[in-house]
Structure formats: structure tokens, C-alpha cells
Amino acid sequence: LAYVAQEGSASGMVNVTLARANDGAGQQVSDTSIQGSVFLEQMAWSPDGRWLAFAMVTGEQETDVFVVDTEAESGNLEPRRLTSAGRAVVGSFDPAGGLWISLATEEPASYLLPADVVATGTELSAADLAAAEGVVTLAGWFQPLLSPDGAMAIAWQGRFPATDEEVGVAWAFSEGGAPYLITSNPAEEGATDEPVLLFGDLDPAEVPLGSAAIAWGPDSRALAAWDVRLAGAADPSASPDPSASPEPT
């Protein structure tokens, strides 16, 4: 299993640790990174359990995606840097072993990297991501989270601060942030033509979400959301009304 571990009670720093489920013995596999954004702390396992993908801070206002091969013959769990795009985060793996990654730029974009690129790619720039053979691009969408059966996804739209604006440790949407239910595989043509607002009681133009952690249930029918931050709301700890959310079908 993999988890994000905080370093000290008030350090504000975290790392990614792998542990064996049978005895809990763990090994840190990431450098120390900054705590504070659920988008940055998103991790993903490949369907076969071989690859773990996560993001780390690589510079001021910059993050990139790294992968660990847990079945390396050498036993080396050293992470390999998959991107050098800056402000890159992990989304999710698809059933074929492809990996969705996203750029938290003013106009976000997401890229589905084929399994062979995940296995061999290194330090892919933003231009490389857009040009790599077999890559699917979703302009304007951020952090696609596929359902376990691969038939649907949750993904965000909105605007992030520009790189020359204050970002701080809590990366969040600055305008129009909201997650949507995409009712088919987002890699399919036309899949994002009619997205459904996940929290139907919130108008992203009036009360945008800054960020939220979202996870699918194992049956692809249930969703959990926590650490919801509403940008611009009088009470930033307020939560959306679950009854206003669509039921995955």
C-alpha cells in the first residue's frame, strides 16, 4: 500500500511511503514535498499493481509526476521522473495501464499517456506531452479520475492562478472551479460534450470550488468527497449537498 506521511506534527512537509500490508514495514519513495493540496497529494496505482504514480514539488510553484516500479528486478524503488512540465499532477490509470496526468496551468489540460510511455518515458516536457505518439489530450480538463470499471470519470474545470501569481502551498482553482461527472470514458471522442455538474447545488460562476479530494467506490457507483474548500464562500468549511449530486449509472 502507499500513503502520504507527514514529517513532524507541524512541519507542513510530507512524503510518499510504500508499506507491506502484511507487516506494515515501510520505505519512503519520494523526496520531502509540501503539504496542503489534495490535488498534489493524489496518487494512483496501475491496474496490475506494478506502477505507483505521484507528484512531487520540483521547484518554486512547480511539481512533476514520478513513477515507481514496484516489481523492478533490482528491488530498487527509486522514483523515475516522468515529466518536466512544471505544475504537473497525477490523475488516474485506465484499465489498459495508461496514466492520466494534468497541468495546473491557467487553462488546465490533461493527457492520457499510453502504458509504454509510463514504463519508459522520462522527463516529458509540456510540448512532449502534447506531441507524444498515442497520447490523448483533454484541453480545459483537470485531473480525470476514472471509475474502477473505466466507464466514467470525475474531472475538473476552472482556472488556476498564473505562474506569476501567488499560489502558496494550497494549490486551488481561482475561478470557476467545479468537478463534473463524465458519463463515458473521457478518452473516447465526444465523451466530454455533455458533462454533469457533480455538486448540482453549487454554481461555479457564483461559488467556485477551490479544491476537494474525491474517490470512487470499488463498485463504480459510489463516490466520496472530503476536504472540500469553497473559494469565495462565506464559510469555507461548508460542504456541498450530497443530494444534489448525480448518481453514477
mmCIF file of C-alpha atoms in Angstrom:
data_model
loop_
_atom_site.group_PDB
_atom_site.id
_atom_site.type_symbol
_atom_site.label_atom_id
_atom_site.label_comp_id
_atom_site.label_asym_id
_atom_site.label_seq_id
_atom_site.Cartn_x
_atom_site.Cartn_y
_atom_site.Cartn_z
ATOM 1 C CA LEU A 1 0.000 0.000 0.000
ATOM 2 C CA ALA A 2 1.051 3.635 -0.433
ATOM 3 C CA TYR A 3 0.283 6.633 1.728
ATOM 4 C CA VAL A 4 1.266 10.259 2.273
ATOM 5 C CA ALA A 5 3.099 10.641 5.579
ATOM 6 C CA GLN A 6 3.520 13.937 7.402
ATOM 7 C CA GLU A 7 7.020 14.711 8.646
ATOM 8 C CA GLY A 8 6.580 16.007 12.175
ATOM 9 C CA SER A 9 3.412 17.346 13.743
ATOM 10 C CA ALA A 10 3.736 20.903 12.417
ATOM 11 C CA SER A 11 6.350 20.789 9.677
ATOM 12 C CA GLY A 12 3.964 21.199 6.761
ATOM 13 C CA MET A 13 6.086 18.682 4.850
ATOM 14 C CA VAL A 14 5.089 15.233 3.616
ATOM 15 C CA ASN A 15 6.495 12.249 1.738
ATOM 16 C CA VAL A 16 5.158 9.220 -0.104
ATOM 17 C CA THR A 17 5.787 5.908 1.637
ATOM 18 C CA LEU A 18 5.271 2.345 0.427
ATOM 19 C CA ALA A 19 4.454 -0.316 3.003
ATOM 20 C CA ARG A 20 3.807 -4.047 3.006
ATOM 21 C CA ALA A 21 0.260 -4.814 4.084
ATOM 22 C CA ASN A 22 1.261 -7.963 5.986
ATOM 23 C CA ASP A 23 3.690 -6.348 8.443
ATOM 24 C CA GLY A 24 3.478 -2.593 7.850
ATOM 25 C CA ALA A 25 7.182 -2.251 7.047
ATOM 26 C CA GLY A 26 7.548 0.951 5.042
ATOM 27 C CA GLN A 27 10.015 2.632 2.711
ATOM 28 C CA GLN A 28 9.958 6.293 1.747
ATOM 29 C CA VAL A 29 9.960 6.567 -2.059
ATOM 30 C CA SER A 30 9.685 10.320 -2.556
ATOM 31 C CA ASP A 31 11.636 13.369 -1.555
ATOM 32 C CA THR A 32 10.042 15.628 1.008
ATOM 33 C CA SER A 33 7.270 17.669 -0.547
ATOM 34 C CA ILE A 34 4.826 20.365 0.538
ATOM 35 C CA GLN A 35 1.575 19.580 2.305
ATOM 36 C CA GLY A 36 -1.604 21.467 1.612
ATOM 37 C CA SER A 37 -3.228 20.491 -1.687
ATOM 38 C CA VAL A 38 -5.359 17.444 -2.287
ATOM 39 C CA PHE A 39 -4.530 17.799 -5.985
ATOM 40 C CA LEU A 40 -0.805 17.430 -5.306
ATOM 41 C CA GLU A 41 -1.333 14.511 -2.923
ATOM 42 C CA GLN A 42 -3.296 12.427 -5.444
ATOM 43 C CA MET A 43 -1.620 9.057 -6.094
ATOM 44 C CA ALA A 44 -2.555 6.272 -8.497
ATOM 45 C CA TRP A 45 -1.806 2.556 -8.797
ATOM 46 C CA SER A 46 -1.706 0.848 -12.171
ATOM 47 C CA PRO A 47 -4.362 -1.892 -12.597
ATOM 48 C CA ASP A 48 -1.761 -4.647 -12.242
ATOM 49 C CA GLY A 49 -0.359 -3.117 -9.058
ATOM 50 C CA ARG A 50 3.093 -2.629 -10.570
ATOM 51 C CA TRP A 51 3.332 1.142 -11.004
ATOM 52 C CA LEU A 52 2.723 3.840 -8.410
ATOM 53 C CA ALA A 53 2.405 7.384 -9.740
ATOM 54 C CA PHE A 54 2.534 10.552 -7.649
ATOM 55 C CA ALA A 55 3.606 14.203 -7.855
ATOM 56 C CA MET A 56 6.413 15.974 -6.036
ATOM 57 C CA VAL A 57 7.395 19.611 -5.744
ATOM 58 C CA THR A 58 10.403 20.158 -8.021
ATOM 59 C CA GLY A 59 10.848 23.919 -7.769
ATOM 60 C CA GLU A 60 9.098 27.107 -6.780
ATOM 61 C CA GLN A 61 5.472 26.819 -7.938
ATOM 62 C CA GLU A 62 6.443 23.656 -9.850
ATOM 63 C CA THR A 63 5.547 19.999 -9.472
ATOM 64 C CA ASP A 64 6.106 16.980 -11.666
ATOM 65 C CA VAL A 65 4.950 13.392 -11.908
ATOM 66 C CA PHE A 66 7.095 10.451 -10.802
ATOM 67 C CA VAL A 67 6.552 6.704 -11.081
ATOM 68 C CA VAL A 68 7.913 3.799 -9.062
ATOM 69 C CA ASP A 69 8.249 0.286 -10.493
ATOM 70 C CA THR A 70 7.431 -1.937 -7.527
ATOM 71 C CA GLU A 71 8.455 -5.059 -9.489
ATOM 72 C CA ALA A 72 11.915 -3.894 -10.571
ATOM 73 C CA GLU A 73 14.270 -6.890 -10.625
ATOM 74 C CA SER A 74 16.900 -4.873 -8.793
ATOM 75 C CA GLY A 75 14.476 -4.187 -5.974
ATOM 76 C CA ASN A 76 15.236 -0.502 -6.444
ATOM 77 C CA LEU A 77 12.211 1.623 -5.552
ATOM 78 C CA GLU A 78 13.836 4.855 -6.686
ATOM 79 C CA PRO A 79 11.179 7.033 -8.390
ATOM 80 C CA ARG A 80 11.669 7.917 -12.059
ATOM 81 C CA ARG A 81 10.728 11.422 -13.098
ATOM 82 C CA LEU A 82 8.086 11.074 -15.792
ATOM 83 C CA THR A 83 7.509 14.764 -16.544
ATOM 84 C CA SER A 84 9.436 18.028 -16.529
ATOM 85 C CA ALA A 85 6.395 20.108 -17.410
ATOM 86 C CA GLY A 86 6.047 22.079 -14.173
ATOM 87 C CA ARG A 87 2.757 22.167 -12.240
ATOM 88 C CA ALA A 88 2.017 18.570 -13.280
ATOM 89 C CA VAL A 89 -0.094 16.275 -11.098
ATOM 90 C CA VAL A 90 -1.391 12.708 -11.244
ATOM 91 C CA GLY A 91 -4.930 11.797 -12.251
ATOM 92 C CA SER A 92 -5.592 8.063 -12.558
ATOM 93 C CA PHE A 93 -4.677 4.946 -14.502
ATOM 94 C CA ASP A 94 -7.042 3.487 -17.060
ATOM 95 C CA PRO A 95 -7.773 -0.271 -17.305
ATOM 96 C CA ALA A 96 -5.104 -0.674 -20.030
ATOM 97 C CA GLY A 97 -2.359 0.816 -17.847
ATOM 98 C CA GLY A 98 -2.381 4.287 -19.385
ATOM 99 C CA LEU A 99 -1.936 7.196 -16.988
ATOM 100 C CA TRP A 100 -3.863 10.460 -16.919
ATOM 101 C CA ILE A 101 -1.741 13.403 -15.825
ATOM 102 C CA SER A 102 -2.728 17.073 -15.729
ATOM 103 C CA LEU A 103 -1.121 20.506 -15.794
ATOM 104 C CA ALA A 104 -2.415 23.029 -13.250
ATOM 105 C CA THR A 105 -1.951 25.972 -15.597
ATOM 106 C CA GLU A 106 -4.308 28.918 -16.126
ATOM 107 C CA GLU A 107 -6.110 26.843 -18.734
ATOM 108 C CA PRO A 108 -5.581 23.298 -17.442
ATOM 109 C CA ALA A 109 -5.047 20.337 -19.729
ATOM 110 C CA SER A 110 -4.935 16.584 -19.194
ATOM 111 C CA TYR A 111 -3.026 13.908 -21.086
ATOM 112 C CA LEU A 112 -3.525 10.148 -21.202
ATOM 113 C CA LEU A 113 -0.073 8.584 -21.536
ATOM 114 C CA PRO A 114 -0.056 5.047 -23.008
ATOM 115 C CA ALA A 115 1.267 2.246 -20.824
ATOM 116 C CA ASP A 116 4.536 2.017 -22.775
ATOM 117 C CA VAL A 117 5.229 5.700 -22.166
ATOM 118 C CA VAL A 118 4.578 5.197 -18.450
ATOM 119 C CA ALA A 119 7.050 2.294 -18.465
ATOM 120 C CA THR A 120 9.853 4.024 -20.391
ATOM 121 C CA GLY A 121 9.223 7.771 -20.573
ATOM 122 C CA THR A 122 11.368 10.259 -18.714
ATOM 123 C CA GLU A 123 11.152 13.988 -18.048
ATOM 124 C CA LEU A 124 8.495 14.718 -20.652
ATOM 125 C CA SER A 125 8.015 18.454 -21.158
ATOM 126 C CA ALA A 126 4.640 20.068 -21.810
ATOM 127 C CA ALA A 127 5.491 20.035 -25.538
ATOM 128 C CA ASP A 128 6.462 16.343 -25.325
ATOM 129 C CA LEU A 129 3.150 15.509 -23.660
ATOM 130 C CA ALA A 130 1.198 17.157 -26.435
ATOM 131 C CA ALA A 131 3.239 15.549 -29.214
ATOM 132 C CA ALA A 132 3.939 12.034 -27.898
ATOM 133 C CA GLU A 133 2.564 9.248 -30.062
ATOM 134 C CA GLY A 134 -0.698 7.786 -28.826
ATOM 135 C CA VAL A 135 -1.334 10.476 -26.222
ATOM 136 C CA VAL A 136 -4.944 11.635 -25.755
ATOM 137 C CA THR A 137 -5.339 15.336 -24.871
ATOM 138 C CA LEU A 138 -8.263 16.882 -22.990
ATOM 139 C CA ALA A 139 -7.928 20.661 -23.177
ATOM 140 C CA GLY A 140 -9.635 22.536 -20.366
ATOM 141 C CA TRP A 141 -9.977 19.485 -18.101
ATOM 142 C CA PHE A 142 -8.048 18.698 -14.933
ATOM 143 C CA GLN A 143 -7.243 15.512 -13.013
ATOM 144 C CA PRO A 144 -9.552 12.887 -14.581
ATOM 145 C CA LEU A 145 -10.371 10.200 -12.025
ATOM 146 C CA LEU A 146 -11.648 7.119 -13.829
ATOM 147 C CA SER A 147 -14.147 4.836 -12.192
ATOM 148 C CA PRO A 148 -12.699 1.377 -11.418
ATOM 149 C CA ASP A 149 -14.508 -0.115 -14.427
ATOM 150 C CA GLY A 150 -13.153 2.637 -16.689
ATOM 151 C CA ALA A 151 -16.630 3.580 -17.920
ATOM 152 C CA MET A 152 -16.909 7.041 -16.320
ATOM 153 C CA ALA A 153 -14.752 9.736 -14.793
ATOM 154 C CA ILE A 154 -14.768 12.723 -12.486
ATOM 155 C CA ALA A 155 -12.775 15.684 -13.828
ATOM 156 C CA TRP A 156 -12.480 19.373 -13.027
ATOM 157 C CA GLN A 157 -12.876 22.574 -14.979
ATOM 158 C CA GLY A 158 -11.833 26.059 -13.896
ATOM 159 C CA ARG A 159 -8.890 28.429 -13.906
ATOM 160 C CA PHE A 160 -5.737 28.174 -11.831
ATOM 161 C CA PRO A 161 -3.637 31.206 -10.888
ATOM 162 C CA ALA A 162 -0.982 32.198 -13.419
ATOM 163 C CA THR A 163 2.569 31.147 -12.643
ATOM 164 C CA ASP A 164 3.457 34.706 -11.702
ATOM 165 C CA GLU A 165 0.584 34.965 -9.225
ATOM 166 C CA GLU A 166 0.693 33.911 -5.600
ATOM 167 C CA VAL A 167 -0.012 30.181 -5.411
ATOM 168 C CA GLY A 168 1.211 29.173 -1.979
ATOM 169 C CA VAL A 169 1.060 25.622 -0.673
ATOM 170 C CA ALA A 170 -2.692 25.129 -1.117
ATOM 171 C CA TRP A 171 -2.959 24.930 -4.902
ATOM 172 C CA ALA A 172 -6.561 25.575 -5.804
ATOM 173 C CA PHE A 173 -8.763 26.932 -8.559
ATOM 174 C CA SER A 174 -9.061 30.706 -8.519
ATOM 175 C CA GLU A 175 -12.071 30.955 -10.862
ATOM 176 C CA GLY A 176 -14.926 28.673 -11.902
ATOM 177 C CA GLY A 177 -13.644 25.546 -10.197
ATOM 178 C CA ALA A 178 -16.015 22.578 -10.204
ATOM 179 C CA PRO A 179 -15.855 18.791 -10.651
ATOM 180 C CA TYR A 180 -18.035 17.138 -13.278
ATOM 181 C CA LEU A 181 -19.232 13.613 -13.915
ATOM 182 C CA ILE A 182 -18.253 12.437 -17.394
ATOM 183 C CA THR A 183 -20.629 9.605 -18.157
ATOM 184 C CA SER A 184 -18.318 7.718 -20.521
ATOM 185 C CA ASN A 185 -14.600 7.087 -20.799
ATOM 186 C CA PRO A 186 -13.034 10.554 -21.273
ATOM 187 C CA ALA A 187 -10.565 9.170 -23.824
ATOM 188 C CA GLU A 188 -13.454 8.500 -26.215
ATOM 189 C CA GLU A 189 -14.347 11.121 -28.806
ATOM 190 C CA GLY A 190 -17.218 13.317 -27.658
ATOM 191 C CA ALA A 191 -17.156 11.974 -24.081
ATOM 192 C CA THR A 192 -16.899 15.455 -22.565
ATOM 193 C CA ASP A 193 -19.603 17.048 -24.709
ATOM 194 C CA GLU A 194 -22.297 16.814 -22.014
ATOM 195 C CA PRO A 195 -20.671 16.700 -18.578
ATOM 196 C CA VAL A 196 -22.860 16.729 -15.463
ATOM 197 C CA LEU A 197 -22.037 19.097 -12.604
ATOM 198 C CA LEU A 198 -21.115 16.842 -9.702
ATOM 199 C CA PHE A 199 -22.420 19.148 -6.975
ATOM 200 C CA GLY A 200 -25.621 20.440 -8.524
ATOM 201 C CA ASP A 201 -26.380 22.842 -5.657
ATOM 202 C CA LEU A 202 -23.308 24.958 -6.462
ATOM 203 C CA ASP A 203 -22.993 27.365 -9.356
ATOM 204 C CA PRO A 204 -19.255 27.514 -10.170
ATOM 205 C CA ALA A 205 -19.708 31.038 -11.534
ATOM 206 C CA GLU A 206 -21.068 32.176 -8.160
ATOM 207 C CA VAL A 207 -19.367 29.872 -5.638
ATOM 208 C CA PRO A 208 -16.439 28.050 -7.254
ATOM 209 C CA LEU A 209 -14.756 25.180 -5.505
ATOM 210 C CA GLY A 210 -11.098 25.734 -4.786
ATOM 211 C CA SER A 211 -10.304 22.045 -4.348
ATOM 212 C CA ALA A 212 -11.625 18.757 -2.996
ATOM 213 C CA ALA A 213 -10.459 15.194 -2.577
ATOM 214 C CA ILE A 214 -12.703 12.757 -4.472
ATOM 215 C CA ALA A 215 -12.555 8.979 -4.713
ATOM 216 C CA TRP A 216 -14.647 6.275 -6.404
ATOM 217 C CA GLY A 217 -16.041 3.306 -4.563
ATOM 218 C CA PRO A 218 -14.921 -0.137 -5.764
ATOM 219 C CA ASP A 219 -18.257 -0.796 -7.486
ATOM 220 C CA SER A 220 -18.002 2.356 -9.673
ATOM 221 C CA ARG A 221 -21.382 3.535 -8.335
ATOM 222 C CA ALA A 222 -20.453 5.414 -5.167
ATOM 223 C CA LEU A 223 -18.303 8.499 -4.630
ATOM 224 C CA ALA A 224 -16.695 10.042 -1.562
ATOM 225 C CA ALA A 225 -15.619 13.695 -1.277
ATOM 226 C CA TRP A 226 -13.759 15.295 1.603
ATOM 227 C CA ASP A 227 -11.534 18.266 2.433
ATOM 228 C CA VAL A 228 -13.811 20.415 0.266
ATOM 229 C CA ARG A 229 -12.738 24.039 0.012
ATOM 230 C CA LEU A 230 -15.205 26.513 -1.430
ATOM 231 C CA ALA A 231 -13.495 29.527 -2.951
ATOM 232 C CA GLY A 232 -15.377 32.723 -2.216
ATOM 233 C CA ALA A 233 -17.895 31.203 0.201
ATOM 234 C CA ALA A 234 -18.690 32.966 3.459
ATOM 235 C CA ASP A 235 -17.992 29.688 5.267
ATOM 236 C CA PRO A 236 -15.051 27.962 3.530
ATOM 237 C CA SER A 237 -15.658 24.793 5.546
ATOM 238 C CA ALA A 238 -19.168 24.393 4.156
ATOM 239 C CA SER A 239 -19.815 21.238 2.173
ATOM 240 C CA PRO A 240 -21.913 20.694 -0.948
ATOM 241 C CA ASP A 241 -25.275 18.978 -0.583
ATOM 242 C CA PRO A 242 -24.800 15.284 -1.484
ATOM 243 C CA SER A 243 -28.457 15.001 -2.506
ATOM 244 C CA ALA A 244 -27.797 17.436 -5.359
ATOM 245 C CA SER A 245 -25.169 15.171 -6.917
ATOM 246 C CA PRO A 246 -25.965 12.807 -9.788
ATOM 247 C CA GLU A 247 -25.939 9.089 -9.101
ATOM 248 C CA PRO A 248 -23.403 7.244 -11.296
ATOM 249 C CA THR A 249 -25.127 4.690 -13.501
#
